[in-house]
């Protein structure tokens, strides 16, 4: 069976590198590419991929934001997150949002092909060194569900950024940041930034 793979990354050199690696591999067909999460969602019906290699961080719409929408609108398409980040919080968030795999951008061809093969059959794949750093998928499902934007706000808040700084960095209004902070307090069951940070660290939501 041929696995139709779609490459989604905002860096052309990464897409070309992946295409070069996978070109000619038996059982794998490069079905299409996208430069952002929004472009992925706009073209997925035409590409009809079996597995998407999806970058975590992209402009316009992050990979995690796109993943959340894919789970709602295209639940049969399997997603492997592709990232430079090996922090447990990123992996856990990806699993909660429905990713079936997570590999680092420094992975070798053999491991990448193995990930595609396993995920295409419905299995979960975490790159070797990541497996021990995260909770099991069924445990991850029991953790507080944070949207990709809420997780971004939580990370910046834990770094000591004020609402105005967070708003500027994320390109949103300060009022919107306050709404996200209030939602975070509710989801985490806390009343302050310090409590939110310590709880998020304990649950592995941030590093």
C-alpha positions as a Markdown table, in Angstrom:
| # | Residue | x | y | z |
|---|---|---|---|---|
| 1 | Unk | 0.0 | 0.0 | 0.0 |
| 2 | Unk | 1.3 | 3.4 | -0.9 |
| 3 | Unk | 1.3 | 6.1 | 1.8 |
| 4 | Unk | 0.4 | 9.5 | 0.5 |
| 5 | Unk | 2.5 | 12.1 | 2.4 |
| 6 | Unk | 2.0 | 15.8 | 2.6 |
| 7 | Unk | 4.8 | 18.1 | 3.8 |
| 8 | Unk | 3.9 | 21.2 | 5.8 |
| 9 | Unk | 6.7 | 23.6 | 6.8 |
| 10 | Unk | 7.2 | 27.4 | 6.3 |
| 11 | Unk | 10.8 | 26.9 | 5.3 |
| 12 | Unk | 11.3 | 25.9 | 1.7 |
| 13 | Unk | 14.7 | 24.3 | 2.4 |
| 14 | Unk | 13.1 | 21.9 | 5.0 |
| 15 | Unk | 10.3 | 20.9 | 2.5 |
| 16 | Unk | 12.9 | 20.3 | -0.2 |
| 17 | Unk | 15.1 | 18.4 | 2.1 |
| 18 | Unk | 12.3 | 16.1 | 3.2 |
| 19 | Unk | 11.2 | 15.6 | -0.4 |
| 20 | Unk | 14.7 | 14.7 | -1.4 |
| 21 | Unk | 15.0 | 12.2 | 1.5 |
| 22 | Unk | 11.7 | 10.5 | 0.7 |
| 23 | Unk | 11.8 | 10.6 | -3.1 |
| 24 | Unk | 12.0 | 7.1 | -4.5 |
| 25 | Unk | 11.2 | 5.3 | -1.2 |
| 26 | Unk | 9.1 | 2.3 | -2.0 |
| 27 | Unk | 5.6 | 2.6 | -0.6 |
| 28 | Unk | 5.7 | 6.4 | -0.1 |
| 29 | Unk | 4.3 | 9.0 | -2.5 |
| 30 | Unk | 4.8 | 12.8 | -2.0 |
| 31 | Unk | 1.3 | 14.0 | -2.5 |
| 32 | Unk | 1.7 | 17.7 | -1.8 |
| 33 | Unk | 3.2 | 20.6 | 0.2 |
| 34 | Unk | 2.0 | 23.6 | 2.1 |
| 35 | Unk | 3.8 | 26.6 | 3.7 |
| 36 | Unk | 1.5 | 27.2 | 6.6 |
| 37 | Unk | -1.4 | 25.7 | 8.6 |
| 38 | Unk | -3.9 | 27.8 | 6.7 |
| 39 | Unk | -2.6 | 26.7 | 3.3 |
| 40 | Unk | -2.7 | 23.1 | 4.5 |
| 41 | Unk | -6.4 | 23.4 | 5.5 |
| 42 | Unk | -7.2 | 25.1 | 2.2 |
| 43 | Unk | -5.6 | 22.4 | 0.0 |
| 44 | Unk | -6.0 | 19.2 | 2.0 |
| 45 | Unk | -9.2 | 18.1 | 0.1 |
| 46 | Unk | -7.3 | 18.3 | -3.2 |
| 47 | Unk | -4.2 | 16.6 | -1.9 |
| 48 | Unk | -6.0 | 13.8 | 0.0 |
| 49 | Unk | -2.9 | 12.7 | 2.1 |
| 50 | Unk | -2.8 | 9.7 | 4.3 |
| 51 | Unk | -0.2 | 11.2 | 6.6 |
| 52 | Unk | 0.9 | 14.8 | 7.2 |
| 53 | Unk | 4.3 | 15.8 | 8.3 |
| 54 | Unk | 3.4 | 19.0 | 10.1 |
| 55 | Unk | 5.8 | 21.6 | 11.5 |
| 56 | Unk | 5.0 | 22.8 | 15.0 |
| 57 | Unk | 5.9 | 26.5 | 14.6 |
| 58 | Unk | 4.7 | 28.4 | 11.5 |
| 59 | Unk | 3.4 | 31.9 | 10.8 |
| 60 | Unk | -0.2 | 32.7 | 10.3 |
| 61 | Unk | -1.4 | 29.5 | 11.9 |
| 62 | Unk | 0.8 | 27.2 | 13.9 |
| 63 | Unk | 1.0 | 23.5 | 13.4 |
| 64 | Unk | -0.8 | 22.9 | 16.7 |
| 65 | Unk | -3.6 | 25.2 | 15.7 |
| 66 | Unk | -3.9 | 23.4 | 12.3 |
| 67 | Unk | -3.8 | 20.1 | 14.1 |
| 68 | Unk | -6.8 | 21.1 | 16.3 |
| 69 | Unk | -8.9 | 21.9 | 13.2 |
| 70 | Unk | -7.7 | 18.8 | 11.4 |
| 71 | Unk | -9.0 | 16.6 | 14.2 |
| 72 | Unk | -12.4 | 18.2 | 13.8 |
| 73 | Unk | -12.7 | 18.3 | 10.1 |
| 74 | Unk | -10.5 | 15.5 | 8.8 |
| 75 | Unk | -10.3 | 12.9 | 11.6 |
| 76 | Unk | -9.1 | 10.1 | 9.3 |
| 77 | Unk | -5.9 | 11.9 | 8.3 |
| 78 | Unk | -3.0 | 11.0 | 10.5 |
| 79 | Unk | -0.5 | 13.6 | 11.6 |
| 80 | Unk | 3.2 | 13.4 | 12.6 |
| 81 | Unk | 4.5 | 16.6 | 14.2 |
| 82 | Unk | 7.9 | 17.7 | 13.0 |
| 83 | Unk | 9.9 | 20.0 | 15.3 |
| 84 | Unk | 13.2 | 21.2 | 16.6 |
| 85 | Unk | 11.8 | 21.2 | 20.1 |
| 86 | Unk | 12.1 | 18.1 | 22.2 |
| 87 | Unk | 10.4 | 19.5 | 25.4 |
| 88 | Unk | 7.9 | 17.2 | 26.9 |
| 89 | Unk | 5.2 | 19.9 | 26.9 |
| 90 | Unk | 5.2 | 20.2 | 23.1 |
| 91 | Unk | 4.9 | 16.5 | 22.7 |
| 92 | Unk | 2.1 | 16.2 | 25.3 |
| 93 | Unk | 0.2 | 19.0 | 23.7 |
| 94 | Unk | 0.5 | 17.4 | 20.3 |
| 95 | Unk | -0.8 | 14.1 | 21.6 |
| 96 | Unk | -3.8 | 15.8 | 23.3 |
| 97 | Unk | -4.7 | 17.5 | 20.1 |
| 98 | Unk | -4.6 | 14.2 | 18.1 |
| 99 | Unk | -1.2 | 13.8 | 16.6 |
| 100 | Unk | -0.1 | 10.2 | 16.1 |
| 101 | Unk | 3.6 | 10.9 | 15.9 |
| 102 | Unk | 6.3 | 13.3 | 16.9 |
| 103 | Unk | 9.8 | 13.4 | 15.3 |
| 104 | Unk | 12.6 | 15.9 | 15.5 |
| 105 | Unk | 14.0 | 17.6 | 12.4 |
| 106 | Unk | 17.4 | 16.0 | 12.9 |
| 107 | Unk | 15.9 | 12.5 | 12.5 |
| 108 | Unk | 17.4 | 10.1 | 9.9 |
| 109 | Unk | 15.7 | 8.7 | 6.9 |
| 110 | Unk | 15.3 | 5.2 | 8.4 |
| 111 | Unk | 13.5 | 6.5 | 11.4 |
| 112 | Unk | 11.3 | 8.9 | 9.4 |
| 113 | Unk | 10.2 | 6.1 | 7.1 |
| 114 | Unk | 9.5 | 3.9 | 10.1 |
| 115 | Unk | 7.4 | 6.7 | 11.7 |
| 116 | Unk | 5.3 | 7.1 | 8.5 |
| 117 | Unk | 4.7 | 3.4 | 8.2 |
| 118 | Unk | 3.6 | 2.9 | 11.8 |
| 119 | Unk | 1.4 | 6.0 | 11.9 |
| 120 | Unk | -0.2 | 5.2 | 8.6 |
| 121 | Unk | -1.5 | 2.0 | 10.2 |
| 122 | Unk | -2.9 | 3.8 | 13.2 |
| 123 | Unk | 0.0 | 3.2 | 15.6 |
| 124 | Unk | 1.6 | 5.9 | 17.7 |
| 125 | Unk | 5.2 | 6.9 | 17.0 |
| 126 | Unk | 7.5 | 8.9 | 19.2 |
| 127 | Unk | 11.2 | 9.3 | 18.3 |
| 128 | Unk | 13.3 | 7.2 | 20.7 |
| 129 | Unk | 14.5 | 9.8 | 23.1 |
| 130 | Unk | 11.1 | 11.4 | 23.4 |
| 131 | Unk | 9.2 | 8.3 | 24.5 |
| 132 | Unk | 10.5 | 8.4 | 28.1 |
| 133 | Unk | 9.9 | 12.2 | 28.5 |
| 134 | Unk | 6.1 | 12.2 | 28.0 |
| 135 | Unk | 3.1 | 10.6 | 29.7 |
| 136 | Unk | 1.2 | 7.9 | 27.9 |
| 137 | Unk | -1.5 | 9.0 | 25.5 |
| 138 | Unk | -4.3 | 7.9 | 27.7 |
| 139 | Unk | -2.8 | 9.8 | 30.6 |
| 140 | Unk | -2.3 | 12.9 | 28.4 |
| 141 | Unk | -6.0 | 12.9 | 27.6 |
| 142 | Unk | -6.8 | 13.4 | 31.3 |
| 143 | Unk | -4.7 | 16.5 | 31.6 |
| 144 | Unk | -6.3 | 20.0 | 31.2 |
| 145 | Unk | -7.0 | 20.7 | 27.6 |
| 146 | Unk | -5.4 | 23.9 | 26.5 |
| 147 | Unk | -5.8 | 25.4 | 23.1 |
| 148 | Unk | -2.6 | 26.2 | 21.2 |
| 149 | Unk | -3.0 | 29.9 | 21.9 |
| 150 | Unk | -3.6 | 29.3 | 25.6 |
| 151 | Unk | -0.5 | 27.2 | 25.7 |
| 152 | Unk | 1.5 | 30.1 | 24.1 |
| 153 | Unk | 0.1 | 32.6 | 26.6 |
| 154 | Unk | 0.9 | 30.2 | 29.4 |
| 155 | Unk | 4.6 | 29.8 | 28.3 |
| 156 | Unk | 5.1 | 33.5 | 28.0 |
| 157 | Unk | 3.3 | 34.2 | 31.3 |
| 158 | Unk | 5.6 | 31.7 | 33.0 |
| 159 | Unk | 8.6 | 33.6 | 31.5 |
| 160 | Unk | 7.5 | 36.6 | 33.5 |
| 161 | Unk | 5.9 | 38.5 | 30.6 |
| 162 | Unk | 3.2 | 41.0 | 31.4 |
| 163 | Unk | -0.1 | 41.0 | 29.4 |
| 164 | Unk | 1.0 | 44.0 | 27.3 |
| 165 | Unk | 4.2 | 42.2 | 26.3 |
| 166 | Unk | 2.4 | 39.0 | 25.5 |
| 167 | Unk | -0.1 | 40.8 | 23.4 |
| 168 | Unk | 2.7 | 42.5 | 21.4 |
| 169 | Unk | 4.6 | 39.3 | 20.9 |
| 170 | Unk | 1.5 | 37.3 | 19.8 |
| 171 | Unk | 0.0 | 40.1 | 17.7 |
| 172 | Unk | -3.3 | 40.1 | 19.7 |
| 173 | Unk | -5.0 | 42.7 | 21.9 |
| 174 | Unk | -4.3 | 43.0 | 25.6 |
| 175 | Unk | -8.0 | 42.3 | 26.3 |
| 176 | Unk | -7.7 | 39.0 | 24.4 |
| 177 | Unk | -4.6 | 38.1 | 26.5 |
| 178 | Unk | -6.6 | 38.8 | 29.7 |
| 179 | Unk | -9.4 | 36.5 | 28.4 |
| 180 | Unk | -6.8 | 33.7 | 27.9 |
| 181 | Unk | -5.3 | 34.2 | 31.3 |
| 182 | Unk | -8.7 | 34.0 | 33.0 |
| 183 | Unk | -9.4 | 30.8 | 31.0 |
| 184 | Unk | -6.1 | 29.4 | 32.1 |
| 185 | Unk | -6.8 | 30.1 | 35.7 |
| 186 | Unk | -10.1 | 28.2 | 35.4 |
| 187 | Unk | -8.7 | 25.2 | 33.5 |
| 188 | Unk | -5.7 | 24.9 | 35.9 |
| 189 | Unk | -7.8 | 25.6 | 39.0 |
| 190 | Unk | -5.5 | 28.4 | 40.2 |
| 191 | Unk | -5.8 | 32.1 | 41.2 |
| 192 | Unk | -2.4 | 33.6 | 40.3 |
| 193 | Unk | 0.4 | 33.6 | 37.7 |
| 194 | Unk | 2.7 | 31.9 | 40.2 |
| 195 | Unk | 0.2 | 29.1 | 40.8 |
| 196 | Unk | -0.4 | 28.7 | 37.1 |
| 197 | Unk | 3.3 | 28.3 | 36.4 |
| 198 | Unk | 3.9 | 25.9 | 39.2 |
| 199 | Unk | 0.8 | 23.8 | 38.3 |
| 200 | Unk | 1.8 | 23.8 | 34.6 |
| 201 | Unk | 5.3 | 22.7 | 35.5 |
| 202 | Unk | 4.0 | 19.9 | 37.7 |
| 203 | Unk | 1.7 | 18.6 | 35.0 |
| 204 | Unk | 4.4 | 18.8 | 32.3 |
| 205 | Unk | 2.5 | 21.4 | 30.3 |
| 206 | Unk | 5.6 | 23.6 | 30.2 |
| 207 | Unk | 9.3 | 23.0 | 30.8 |
